[in-house]
Tab-separated table of C-alpha atoms in Angstrom:
chain	number	residue	atom	x	y	z
P	1	MET	CA	-2.310	-44.850	98.376
P	2	ALA	CA	-6.182	-45.873	98.695
P	3	GLU	CA	-8.231	-45.099	95.431
P	4	MET	CA	-11.964	-45.763	94.665
P	5	ALA	CA	-12.312	-48.336	91.529
P	6	SER	CA	-14.436	-45.631	89.747
P	7	LEU	CA	-15.919	-41.731	90.543
P	8	TRP	CA	-18.397	-39.937	88.677
P	9	ILE	CA	-20.142	-36.576	89.334
P	10	VAL	CA	-23.490	-35.709	87.951
P	11	ARG	CA	-24.141	-31.828	87.572
P	12	HIS	CA	-27.632	-31.052	88.820
P	13	GLY	CA	-30.554	-30.844	86.766
P	14	GLU	CA	-31.690	-27.478	85.052
P	15	SER	CA	-32.719	-25.007	88.070
P	16	THR	CA	-35.044	-22.115	88.374
P	17	ALA	CA	-32.139	-20.127	88.915
P	18	ASN	CA	-30.544	-21.340	85.732
P	19	VAL	CA	-33.378	-20.137	83.779
P	20	ALA	CA	-33.632	-16.836	85.386
P	21	ALA	CA	-29.927	-16.318	85.042
P	22	THR	CA	-30.215	-16.780	81.012
P	23	ALA	CA	-33.195	-14.357	80.962
P	24	ALA	CA	-31.256	-11.584	83.042
P	25	GLU	CA	-28.019	-12.023	80.979
P	26	THR	CA	-29.793	-12.096	77.704
P	27	SER	CA	-31.938	-8.691	78.442
P	28	GLY	CA	-29.110	-6.836	80.208
P	29	ALA	CA	-30.536	-6.820	83.446
P	30	GLU	CA	-28.199	-6.280	86.463
P	31	LEU	CA	-29.933	-8.416	88.692
P	32	ILE	CA	-31.258	-11.988	88.411
P	33	ASP	CA	-34.505	-12.360	89.575
P	34	LEU	CA	-34.559	-15.013	92.173
P	35	THR	CA	-36.956	-15.895	94.989
P	36	HIS	CA	-34.818	-18.535	96.932
P	37	ARG	CA	-31.523	-18.287	98.695
P	38	ASP	CA	-28.919	-20.051	96.591
P	39	ALA	CA	-29.435	-23.641	98.943
P	40	ASP	CA	-32.948	-23.519	98.381
P	41	VAL	CA	-33.381	-23.063	94.442
P	42	PRO	CA	-35.783	-25.844	92.900
P	43	LEU	CA	-35.034	-27.767	89.643
P	44	SER	CA	-37.366	-26.569	86.996
P	45	ALA	CA	-39.777	-28.784	85.248
P	46	THR	CA	-37.020	-29.525	82.496
P	47	GLY	CA	-34.641	-30.377	85.294
P	48	GLU	CA	-37.064	-32.787	86.908
P	49	GLU	CA	-37.117	-34.464	83.667
P	50	GLN	CA	-33.446	-34.265	83.349
P	51	ALA	CA	-32.746	-35.937	86.464
P	52	GLN	CA	-35.447	-38.835	85.992
P	53	ALA	CA	-33.920	-39.700	82.594
P	54	THR	CA	-30.455	-39.894	84.604
P	55	GLY	CA	-32.312	-42.409	87.135
P	56	ARG	CA	-33.549	-44.553	84.200
P	57	TRP	CA	-29.720	-44.767	82.882
P	58	LEU	CA	-28.524	-45.724	85.968
P	59	ALA	CA	-31.182	-48.194	86.611
P	60	GLY	CA	-29.573	-49.555	83.231
P	61	LEU	CA	-26.150	-49.871	84.293
P	62	PRO	CA	-24.759	-53.459	84.539
P	63	ASP	CA	-24.231	-54.425	88.459
P	64	SER	CA	-20.128	-54.363	87.696
P	65	GLN	CA	-20.649	-50.619	86.769
P	66	ARG	CA	-23.316	-49.414	89.103
P	67	PRO	CA	-22.490	-46.733	92.298
P	68	ASP	CA	-22.157	-48.355	95.607
P	69	VAL	CA	-22.696	-45.224	97.217
P	70	ALA	CA	-23.800	-41.709	96.384
P	71	VAL	CA	-22.640	-38.213	98.457
P	72	VAL	CA	-24.731	-35.192	97.351
P	73	SER	CA	-24.673	-31.542	97.816
P	74	PRO	CA	-26.903	-30.351	100.539
P	75	TYR	CA	-28.310	-27.655	98.047
P	76	LEU	CA	-31.937	-28.096	97.101
P	77	ARG	CA	-31.521	-28.644	93.236
P	78	ALA	CA	-28.896	-31.175	93.980
P	79	VAL	CA	-30.767	-33.109	96.394
P	80	ARG	CA	-33.712	-33.340	94.246
P	81	THR	CA	-31.732	-34.646	91.443
P	82	ALA	CA	-30.382	-37.175	93.316
P	83	GLU	CA	-33.774	-37.991	94.901
P	84	LEU	CA	-35.185	-38.416	91.560
P	85	ALA	CA	-32.044	-40.113	89.753
P	86	LEU	CA	-31.797	-42.838	92.618
P	87	ASP	CA	-35.042	-43.322	93.238
P	88	GLY	CA	-35.465	-47.247	93.392
P	89	THR	CA	-32.010	-48.107	93.068
P	90	GLY	CA	-31.114	-48.913	96.933
P	91	ILE	CA	-27.682	-46.793	96.260
P	92	PRO	CA	-26.766	-45.618	100.144
P	93	THR	CA	-26.876	-41.993	100.267
P	94	SER	CA	-25.151	-38.933	102.306
P	95	VAL	CA	-25.305	-35.218	101.966
P	96	ASP	CA	-21.953	-33.383	102.276
P	97	GLU	CA	-21.887	-29.849	102.598
P	98	ARG	CA	-18.230	-29.602	100.882
P	99	LEU	CA	-20.268	-30.523	97.660
P	100	ARG	CA	-22.233	-27.096	97.956
P	101	ASP	CA	-21.732	-24.598	95.083
P	102	ARG	CA	-19.312	-21.625	95.137
P	103	GLU	CA	-20.477	-19.016	97.448
P	104	LEU	CA	-20.468	-15.675	95.535
P	105	GLY	CA	-20.585	-13.328	98.417
P	106	ILE	CA	-21.441	-9.511	97.745
P	107	LEU	CA	-21.962	-10.843	93.752
P	108	ASP	CA	-24.986	-13.394	94.468
P	109	GLY	CA	-27.393	-12.810	92.392
P	110	LEU	CA	-25.830	-10.255	90.084
P	111	THR	CA	-25.495	-10.681	86.231
P	112	ALA	CA	-21.970	-9.999	84.506
P	113	HIS	CA	-23.152	-6.781	83.850
P	114	GLY	CA	-24.464	-5.859	87.170
P	115	VAL	CA	-20.781	-6.690	88.661
P	116	THR	CA	-19.398	-3.905	86.299
P	117	ARG	CA	-21.953	-1.385	87.170
P	118	ARG	CA	-22.183	-1.972	90.673
P	119	TYR	CA	-18.933	-3.074	92.019
P	120	PRO	CA	-16.600	-1.981	89.229
P	121	GLU	CA	-13.663	-1.934	91.462
P	122	GLU	CA	-14.179	-5.509	92.076
P	123	ALA	CA	-14.632	-6.529	88.519
P	124	GLN	CA	-10.932	-4.829	87.715
P	125	ARG	CA	-9.633	-6.842	90.957
P	126	ARG	CA	-11.304	-10.028	89.603
P	127	THR	CA	-9.352	-8.999	86.002
P	128	ARG	CA	-6.258	-8.630	87.913
P	129	LEU	CA	-6.031	-11.837	90.345
P	130	GLY	CA	-7.583	-13.968	87.446
P	131	LYS	CA	-10.464	-16.226	88.074
P	132	PHE	CA	-8.788	-18.993	89.942
P	133	TYR	CA	-7.455	-16.887	92.723
P	134	TYR	CA	-10.484	-13.961	92.993
P	135	ARG	CA	-12.198	-14.058	96.067
P	136	PRO	CA	-15.480	-11.916	96.284
P	137	PRO	CA	-16.063	-10.042	99.644
P	138	GLY	CA	-17.961	-12.446	101.772
P	139	GLY	CA	-17.396	-15.488	99.155
P	140	GLU	CA	-15.329	-18.241	98.005
P	141	SER	CA	-12.195	-18.175	95.477
P	142	TRP	CA	-11.692	-21.202	92.992
P	143	THR	CA	-9.144	-22.472	95.263
P	144	ASP	CA	-11.290	-22.207	98.394
P	145	VAL	CA	-13.490	-24.888	96.546
P	146	ALA	CA	-10.473	-26.814	95.574
P	147	LEU	CA	-9.306	-27.022	99.294
P	148	ARG	CA	-12.796	-28.494	100.564
P	149	LEU	CA	-13.035	-31.017	97.594
P	150	ARG	CA	-9.430	-32.045	98.230
P	151	ALA	CA	-10.181	-32.750	101.761
P	152	LEU	CA	-13.539	-34.950	100.519
P	153	LEU	CA	-11.629	-36.495	98.146
P	154	GLY	CA	-9.028	-38.048	100.707
P	155	ASP	CA	-12.193	-39.097	103.089
P	156	LEU	CA	-13.518	-40.890	99.909
P	157	ARG	CA	-10.169	-42.619	98.802
P	158	ARG	CA	-9.957	-43.688	102.397
P	159	ASP	CA	-13.727	-44.803	103.075
P	160	HIS	CA	-14.498	-46.387	99.672
P	161	ASP	CA	-11.035	-48.019	98.860
P	162	GLY	CA	-12.069	-50.287	95.459
P	163	GLY	CA	-15.618	-48.603	95.659
P	164	ARG	CA	-17.752	-47.025	93.040
P	165	VAL	CA	-18.715	-43.521	94.022
P	166	LEU	CA	-21.166	-40.888	92.598
P	167	LEU	CA	-21.195	-37.390	93.391
P	168	PHE	CA	-24.184	-35.034	92.851
P	169	GLY	CA	-22.861	-31.282	92.334
P	170	HIS	CA	-22.332	-28.107	90.537
P	171	ASP	CA	-20.722	-27.083	87.777
P	172	ALA	CA	-17.514	-25.257	89.311
P	173	LEU	CA	-16.967	-28.698	91.355
P	174	VAL	CA	-16.621	-30.663	87.817
P	175	PHE	CA	-14.162	-28.440	86.758
P	176	LEU	CA	-12.434	-28.675	90.114
P	177	LEU	CA	-12.377	-32.312	90.532
P	178	ARG	CA	-10.330	-32.573	86.957
P	179	TYR	CA	-8.144	-30.058	88.268
P	180	LEU	CA	-7.482	-32.307	91.495
P	181	VAL	CA	-7.984	-35.980	90.156
P	182	GLU	CA	-6.026	-35.308	86.837
P	183	GLY	CA	-3.198	-32.892	88.312
P	184	LEU	CA	-4.126	-30.155	86.295
P	185	THR	CA	-2.558	-26.670	85.842
P	186	GLU	CA	-4.207	-23.460	86.692
P	187	ALA	CA	-3.842	-22.763	82.741
P	188	ASP	CA	-5.283	-25.924	82.076
P	189	LEU	CA	-7.937	-25.396	84.201
P	190	MET	CA	-8.969	-22.069	82.765
P	191	ALA	CA	-8.775	-23.207	79.177
P	192	LEU	CA	-11.218	-26.001	80.224
P	193	THR	CA	-13.615	-23.374	81.501
P	194	ARG	CA	-13.222	-20.923	78.700
P	195	GLU	CA	-14.144	-23.733	76.233
P	196	HIS	CA	-16.858	-25.691	77.829
P	197	VAL	CA	-20.092	-25.286	79.581
P	198	ILE	CA	-21.235	-27.898	82.167
P	199	ALA	CA	-24.872	-29.009	80.831
P	200	ASN	CA	-27.123	-29.750	83.673
P	201	CYS	CA	-27.381	-33.586	84.375
P	202	SER	CA	-24.227	-33.809	82.512
P	203	VAL	CA	-21.748	-37.017	83.854
P	204	THR	CA	-18.336	-36.717	84.244
P	205	GLY	CA	-16.049	-39.850	85.309
P	206	TRP	CA	-12.981	-41.513	86.011
P	207	HIS	CA	-11.967	-45.011	86.496
P	208	ALA	CA	-9.178	-46.531	87.819
P	209	ASP	CA	-6.710	-48.046	85.509
P	210	ASP	CA	-4.147	-51.105	86.123
P	211	SER	CA	-1.814	-49.046	88.422
P	212	GLY	CA	-4.719	-47.728	90.491
P	213	ARG	CA	-4.655	-44.427	89.158
P	214	LEU	CA	-7.912	-42.811	88.272
P	215	VAL	CA	-7.822	-41.711	84.529
P	216	PRO	CA	-10.889	-39.810	82.651
P	217	ASP	CA	-13.618	-41.942	81.232
P	218	VAL	CA	-16.380	-38.962	80.079
P	219	PHE	CA	-16.519	-35.320	80.566
P	220	ASN	CA	-19.932	-33.100	80.553
P	221	ASP	CA	-21.402	-36.150	78.649
P	222	VAL	CA	-25.646	-36.029	78.231
P	223	THR	CA	-25.493	-38.913	75.727
P	224	HIS	CA	-27.799	-40.561	78.480
P	225	LEU	CA	-30.283	-37.691	78.146
P	226	HIS	CA	-30.769	-38.215	73.981
P	227	ARG	CA	-30.909	-42.008	74.646
P	228	GLN	CA	-33.476	-41.441	77.487
P	229	GLY	CA	-35.543	-38.668	75.693
P	230	ALA	CA	-35.121	-35.911	78.221
P	231	THR	CA	-34.502	-32.118	77.068
P	232	PRO	CA	-30.567	-31.208	77.364
P	233	THR	CA	-30.071	-27.501	78.379
P	234	ARG	CA	-28.570	-25.617	75.888
P	235	GLU	CA	-24.673	-25.962	76.149
P	236	ASP	CA	-24.278	-22.235	74.997
P	237	GLU	CA	-26.933	-20.965	77.958
P	238	VAL	CA	-25.335	-18.879	80.746
P	239	HIS	CA	-25.306	-19.621	84.148
P	240	ALA	CA	-25.699	-17.860	87.543
P	241	GLU	CA	-22.253	-17.287	88.557
P	242	PRO	CA	-21.385	-13.879	87.153
P	243	VAL	CA	-17.541	-14.364	87.703
């Protein structure tokens, strides 16, 4: 099977929705104070700083490690992160809707407390089915997102055999790429989600070993932000996804 030489995914920089979600969860509110639809949420000032720092890191990579191509989620926070990080690199870039964030349906814009208060039956159903398979009405399960990522990986392997590919996306995609690339089980994946919060502008990556199989390099790494003098988002902050 064709395989890439390396694959990375960068989570978008801190967004205004990340900031609003943290404030809402901390205050015990039911609703997150959002003024944009999910696809149009912009970066915060900190997020722009993080994206620019990621660009300085990319610019400093040796030619043998620099990505050949970048593929970006269509959501504004990811598009803007890619624009700032790739500025001046000349790396060819395309947008693919399969990299969009998980859709939450009727739970969009609610905190965990808000879901329990407004949709207690959904909270119970989610507990019964588990995070991996639960699909909120009008939204997607983690398995739904895995299906579109599986198709994307197939296209990337076909179109960029031996190439170095950089993705810009969202936190759930980072976890699910590990699930797909590394052949994790549901239990493995759910353990990762309990143990880690994917940091804004963190880097997760894999390289092809001698047998041509992608193996892990780094996970949820923000070393480049520290080195470039940017402010990492606190890893214990909550995110806008309530389930």
